[in-house]
Coordinates of C-alpha atoms in Angstrom, one line a residue:
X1404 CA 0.0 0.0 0.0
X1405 CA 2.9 2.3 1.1
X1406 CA 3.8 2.2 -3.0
X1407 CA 0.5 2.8 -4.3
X1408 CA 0.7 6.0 -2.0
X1409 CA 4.1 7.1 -3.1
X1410 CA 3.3 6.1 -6.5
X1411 CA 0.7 8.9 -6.3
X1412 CA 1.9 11.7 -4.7
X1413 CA 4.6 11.3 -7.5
X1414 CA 1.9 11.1 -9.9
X1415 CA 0.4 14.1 -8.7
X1416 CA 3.2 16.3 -8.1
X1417 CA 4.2 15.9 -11.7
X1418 CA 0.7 17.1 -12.6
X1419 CA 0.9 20.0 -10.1
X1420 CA 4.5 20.5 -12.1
X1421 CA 2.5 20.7 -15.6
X1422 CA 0.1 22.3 -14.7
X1423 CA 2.7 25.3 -13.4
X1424 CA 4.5 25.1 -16.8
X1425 CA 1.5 25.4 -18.5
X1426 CA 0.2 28.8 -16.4
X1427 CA 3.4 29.9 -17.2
X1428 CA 3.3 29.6 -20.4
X1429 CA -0.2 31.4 -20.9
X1430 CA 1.2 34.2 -18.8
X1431 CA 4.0 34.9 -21.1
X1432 CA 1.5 34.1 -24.5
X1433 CA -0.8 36.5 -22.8
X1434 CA 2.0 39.7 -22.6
X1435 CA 2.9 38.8 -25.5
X1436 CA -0.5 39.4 -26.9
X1437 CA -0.6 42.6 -24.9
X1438 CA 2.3 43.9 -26.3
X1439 CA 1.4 43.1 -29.9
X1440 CA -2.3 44.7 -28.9
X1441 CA -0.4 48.1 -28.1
X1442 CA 1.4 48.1 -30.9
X1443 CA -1.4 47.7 -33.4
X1444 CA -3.2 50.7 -31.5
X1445 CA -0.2 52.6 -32.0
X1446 CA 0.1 51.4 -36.0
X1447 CA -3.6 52.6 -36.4
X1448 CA -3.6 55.6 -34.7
X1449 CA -0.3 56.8 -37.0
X1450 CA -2.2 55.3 -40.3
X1451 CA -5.4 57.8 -38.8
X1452 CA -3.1 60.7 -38.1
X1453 CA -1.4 60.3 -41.5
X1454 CA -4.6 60.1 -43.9
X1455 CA -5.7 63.2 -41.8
X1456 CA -2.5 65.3 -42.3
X1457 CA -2.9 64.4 -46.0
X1458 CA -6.5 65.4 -46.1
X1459 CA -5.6 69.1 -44.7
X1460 CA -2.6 69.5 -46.8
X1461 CA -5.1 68.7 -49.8
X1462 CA -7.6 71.5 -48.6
X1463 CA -4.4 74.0 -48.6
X1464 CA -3.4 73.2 -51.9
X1465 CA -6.4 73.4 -53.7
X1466 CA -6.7 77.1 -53.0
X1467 CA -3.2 77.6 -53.4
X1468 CA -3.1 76.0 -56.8
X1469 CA -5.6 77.9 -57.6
X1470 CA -4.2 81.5 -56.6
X1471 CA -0.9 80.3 -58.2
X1472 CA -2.6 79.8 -61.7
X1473 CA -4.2 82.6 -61.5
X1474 CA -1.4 84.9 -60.9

């Protein structure tokens, strides 16, 4: 009986073991989806801020242009 008993206290600290590698392992798969989360904010925001800036240089030069040809 003494075996059996040994036998599964091994058994179960190896499972406690697994299951400590595994939480690990979601913890780092989880910053790393953080991290990748932040940086597509950041990518999007620049892509927003860029069409933006275009749009207002395009409403400066139209009037411009025009002026210009006129001249």
């Amino acid at each position: 009986m003494g075996r059996r008993l040994h036998s599964g206290i091994r058994a179960s600290q190896t499972l406690e073991q697994r299951v400590e590698e595994r939480t690990h392992e979601l913890q780092h798969a989880l910053e790393d989806l953080k991290a990748t989360q932040a940086q597509l904010i950041q990518t999007e925001k620049m892509s927003s801020l860029g069409q933006m800036i275009a749009g207002i240089a395009h409403e400066i030069n139209n009037p411009v242009n025009f002026i210009y040809g006129n001249i």
